[in-house]
Coordinates of C-alpha atoms in Angstrom, one line a residue:
Chain A
D20 CA -2.1 -34.2 -10.2
S21 CA -2.5 -34.1 -6.4
G22 CA -4.7 -37.2 -6.2
V23 CA -7.6 -35.1 -4.8
T24 CA -10.7 -34.9 -7.0
Q25 CA -13.5 -32.4 -7.0
T26 CA -16.7 -32.3 -8.9
P27 CA -18.1 -30.4 -10.7
K28 CA -15.4 -28.2 -12.2
H29 CA -17.8 -25.4 -13.0
L30 CA -21.2 -24.6 -11.7
I31 CA -23.5 -21.8 -12.7
T32 CA -26.7 -21.2 -10.7
A33 CA -29.1 -18.5 -9.7
T34 CA -29.4 -16.6 -6.5
G35 CA -31.5 -18.4 -3.8
Q36 CA -30.6 -21.9 -5.1
R37 CA -28.7 -24.7 -3.3
V38 CA -25.7 -26.6 -4.6
T39 CA -23.5 -29.5 -3.5
L40 CA -19.8 -29.7 -4.1
R41 CA -18.1 -33.0 -3.8
C42 CA -14.5 -33.9 -2.9
S43 CA -12.7 -37.2 -2.8
P44 CA -9.4 -37.1 -0.8
R45 CA -6.2 -38.8 -1.8
S46 CA -6.2 -42.5 -1.1
G47 CA -5.4 -43.0 2.6
D48 CA -5.9 -39.4 3.7
L49 CA -8.4 -39.0 6.6
S50 CA -8.5 -35.2 6.7
V51 CA -10.5 -33.0 4.4
Y52 CA -10.4 -29.2 4.4
W53 CA -12.7 -26.8 2.5
Y54 CA -11.6 -23.4 1.4
Q55 CA -13.2 -20.5 -0.5
Q56 CA -11.2 -18.3 -2.7
S57 CA -12.5 -15.0 -4.1
L58 CA -10.7 -12.1 -5.7
D59 CA -11.3 -9.8 -2.8
Q60 CA -10.9 -12.2 0.1
G61 CA -8.1 -14.5 -0.8
L62 CA -8.1 -18.1 0.4
Q63 CA -10.4 -18.5 3.3
F64 CA -10.5 -21.7 5.5
L65 CA -14.1 -22.9 5.9
I66 CA -14.1 -26.2 7.7
H67 CA -12.0 -29.3 8.5
Y68 CA -13.2 -32.9 8.9
Y69 CA -11.2 -35.8 10.1
N70 CA -12.4 -39.4 9.7
G71 CA -16.0 -38.3 9.5
E72 CA -16.0 -35.9 12.4
E73 CA -15.9 -32.1 12.3
R74 CA -12.6 -30.8 13.8
A75 CA -12.5 -27.1 13.2
K76 CA -14.6 -24.3 11.7
G77 CA -13.3 -21.2 10.1
N78 CA -15.3 -18.4 8.4
I79 CA -18.1 -20.6 7.3
L80 CA -21.5 -19.0 6.9
E81 CA -24.6 -20.6 8.5
R82 CA -26.0 -21.1 5.0
F83 CA -23.1 -23.5 4.3
S84 CA -22.7 -27.0 5.7
A85 CA -20.4 -29.9 5.1
Q86 CA -20.1 -33.5 6.0
Q87 CA -17.6 -36.4 5.5
F88 CA -18.9 -39.8 4.7
P89 CA -17.7 -43.3 5.8
D90 CA -15.8 -43.7 2.5
L91 CA -14.1 -40.4 3.4
H92 CA -15.4 -38.3 0.6
S93 CA -16.8 -35.0 1.6
E94 CA -19.6 -32.7 0.4
L95 CA -20.0 -29.0 0.9
N96 CA -23.6 -27.7 0.7
L97 CA -24.2 -24.1 -0.1
S98 CA -27.8 -22.8 0.2
S99 CA -29.7 -19.6 -0.3
L100 CA -27.0 -18.6 -2.7
E101 CA -26.0 -14.9 -3.1
L102 CA -24.0 -13.2 -5.7
G103 CA -21.1 -12.9 -3.2
D104 CA -20.8 -16.6 -3.0
S105 CA -19.3 -16.7 -6.4
A106 CA -15.8 -18.0 -5.9
L107 CA -13.4 -20.9 -6.4
Y108 CA -14.0 -23.6 -3.8
F109 CA -11.1 -25.9 -3.0
C110 CA -10.9 -29.0 -0.9
A111 CA -7.6 -30.3 0.4
S112 CA -6.6 -33.5 2.1
S113 CA -3.9 -34.7 4.4
P114 CA -3.1 -38.0 6.1
T115 CA -3.9 -37.0 9.7
A116 CA -5.6 -34.2 11.6
T117 CA -2.6 -32.7 13.3
S118 CA 0.8 -34.1 12.6
S119 CA 0.7 -33.8 8.9
Y120 CA 1.4 -30.2 7.7
E121 CA 1.2 -30.6 4.0
Q122 CA -2.2 -30.3 2.4
Y123 CA -2.9 -31.6 -1.1
F124 CA -5.4 -29.4 -2.9
G125 CA -7.9 -30.5 -5.5
P126 CA -8.4 -28.6 -8.8
G127 CA -11.4 -26.6 -7.3
T128 CA -15.0 -26.0 -8.3
R129 CA -15.7 -22.6 -9.8
L130 CA -19.1 -21.4 -8.7
T131 CA -20.9 -18.6 -10.4
V132 CA -24.1 -17.3 -8.9
T133 CA -26.1 -15.1 -11.3
Chain B
G11 CA -7.4 -13.5 15.5
Q12 CA -4.6 -13.8 13.0
N13 CA -3.1 -11.3 10.7
I14 CA -0.7 -12.1 7.8
D15 CA 0.9 -9.5 5.6
Q16 CA 2.8 -10.0 2.4
P17 CA 3.4 -7.7 -0.5
T18 CA 0.8 -7.7 -3.2
E19 CA 3.0 -7.8 -6.2
M20 CA 6.7 -8.2 -7.1
T21 CA 8.6 -8.3 -10.3
A22 CA 12.0 -9.9 -11.1
T23 CA 14.2 -10.9 -14.0
E24 CA 14.7 -14.4 -15.2
G25 CA 17.8 -15.9 -13.6
A26 CA 17.7 -13.5 -10.7
I27 CA 16.9 -14.1 -7.0
V28 CA 13.8 -12.8 -5.3
Q29 CA 12.8 -12.7 -1.7
I30 CA 9.1 -12.6 -0.7
N31 CA 8.5 -11.5 2.9
C32 CA 5.7 -12.4 5.2
T33 CA 4.9 -11.1 8.6
Y34 CA 2.3 -12.5 10.9
Q35 CA 0.6 -12.1 14.3
T36 CA -1.0 -15.1 15.8
S37 CA -1.6 -17.0 19.0
G38 CA -1.0 -20.7 19.2
F39 CA 1.5 -20.7 16.4
N40 CA 2.1 -24.2 15.0
G41 CA 3.9 -23.7 11.7
L42 CA 4.2 -21.5 8.6
F43 CA 3.7 -22.7 5.1
W44 CA 4.4 -21.4 1.6
Y45 CA 2.3 -22.4 -1.3
Q46 CA 2.6 -21.6 -5.0
Q47 CA -0.6 -20.9 -7.0
H48 CA -0.8 -20.4 -10.7
A49 CA -3.8 -18.5 -12.0
G50 CA -7.0 -20.6 -11.9
E51 CA -5.1 -23.6 -10.5
A52 CA -4.9 -25.2 -7.1
P53 CA -2.2 -24.2 -4.6
T54 CA 0.8 -26.5 -4.4
F55 CA 2.9 -26.9 -1.3
L56 CA 6.4 -25.5 -1.3
S57 CA 7.7 -25.4 2.3
Y58 CA 7.0 -25.7 6.0
N59 CA 8.8 -24.1 8.9
V60 CA 8.0 -24.6 12.5
L61 CA 11.4 -23.9 14.1
D62 CA 13.5 -20.9 13.5
G63 CA 16.0 -21.0 10.7
L64 CA 16.3 -21.7 7.0
E65 CA 14.9 -24.7 5.1
E66 CA 16.3 -25.3 1.7
K67 CA 14.7 -27.3 -1.0
G68 CA 16.3 -26.9 -4.4
R69 CA 15.8 -23.5 -5.9
F70 CA 13.5 -22.5 -3.0
S71 CA 14.3 -21.7 0.6
S72 CA 12.1 -20.5 3.4
F73 CA 13.2 -18.8 6.6
L74 CA 11.3 -18.3 9.9
S75 CA 11.9 -16.1 12.9
R76 CA 9.1 -16.9 15.5
S77 CA 10.2 -14.1 17.8
K78 CA 9.8 -11.5 15.1
G79 CA 6.7 -13.1 13.5
Y80 CA 8.6 -13.1 10.2
S81 CA 9.2 -15.4 7.3
Y82 CA 10.6 -15.2 3.8
L83 CA 10.6 -17.3 0.7
L84 CA 13.7 -17.1 -1.4
L85 CA 13.6 -18.1 -5.0
K86 CA 16.9 -18.5 -6.9
E87 CA 17.6 -18.8 -10.6
L88 CA 14.2 -17.6 -11.5
Q89 CA 12.4 -19.1 -14.4
M90 CA 9.5 -17.8 -16.4
K91 CA 7.3 -20.6 -15.0
D92 CA 7.9 -19.2 -11.5
S93 CA 5.4 -16.4 -12.4
A94 CA 2.6 -17.2 -10.0
S95 CA 1.0 -16.1 -6.7
Y96 CA 2.9 -17.2 -3.5
L97 CA 0.8 -17.7 -0.5
C98 CA 2.1 -17.5 3.1
A99 CA 0.0 -19.4 5.6
V100 CA 0.1 -19.8 9.3
R101 CA -1.3 -22.7 11.3
A102 CA -2.5 -22.1 14.8
A103 CA -3.7 -24.5 17.4
S104 CA -7.3 -24.2 18.3
G105 CA -9.4 -26.5 20.5
G106 CA -7.5 -29.7 19.7
S107 CA -7.2 -28.9 16.0
Y108 CA -5.3 -26.5 13.8
I109 CA -6.7 -23.6 11.9
P110 CA -4.8 -22.5 8.8
T111 CA -4.9 -18.8 7.8
F112 CA -3.6 -17.7 4.4
G113 CA -2.2 -14.4 3.4
R114 CA -3.7 -12.6 0.4
G115 CA -0.7 -13.8 -1.7
T116 CA 2.2 -12.1 -3.5
S117 CA 1.9 -12.1 -7.3
L118 CA 5.3 -12.6 -8.7
I119 CA 6.0 -11.6 -12.3
V120 CA 9.2 -12.9 -13.9
H121 CA 10.2 -11.1 -17.1
P122 CA 13.0 -12.0 -19.6

C-alpha cells in the first residue's frame, strides 16, 4: 500500500459524458502527478500539481483538466469522453516538486467508455 | 522531445540473472528511474540514477551512462514473482519543473 488513494476504482460511462477522478496523496506529500496508461500508448504523463499550483503539463488533451485543492487532494476532470479515453488513470505523489525523485502511485481508476 | 527504447519482452529462468536495457534521447536530463508494474496494478519504484555508475539494492541493480544515453536494470536470483513489466523512465527539466517520460515497458516472463 503506497498511501495514495484513488476513487473510484472502476468507472463505466458513455461517449460524450463527463467524469471526475479523485486522488488523495500520501500524508505530507505536496506534489500530485496524473498519468494515463493505455495498451497502445504506455504510461503517459498528463499534469503535475504542487501545493495547489500547476507546475508542468504533458500530453493532456484540452478536454481534460485538473486541480489540486487546499487539502492537497486532486481531481482530474475528463469531458466529452471518447472511446479512446478508455484507460487506466493513475495519480502519484511525492514530497516536493523537484528534489524528490521517487513517486508513489495510487491503485488507479479504470475508465471504460462505451 | 524525448525518446525511450526498451525491449518489448524478455524471458528468463528462475534463479538466473537478467539484464533489461534502456536507451534514451533527451534534453535537460535529470535522472533515470526504473519501476516494476504487475498486470493491472500500480507501478512501484525500484531505482533512481542521476550520476554515471551502478546502484545496487538487494537483488536489483541499475546502471547509467549519461554520455551513451544508456541504462540497464539487472535482476539477480530471479523469482517467479519477478514476472512483471519493467518501466524505464527519464526525468527532464522543463520550465522550472520536471517532466517524466516513461518507456513502453519490458514484459519479463520468469519460467521454472
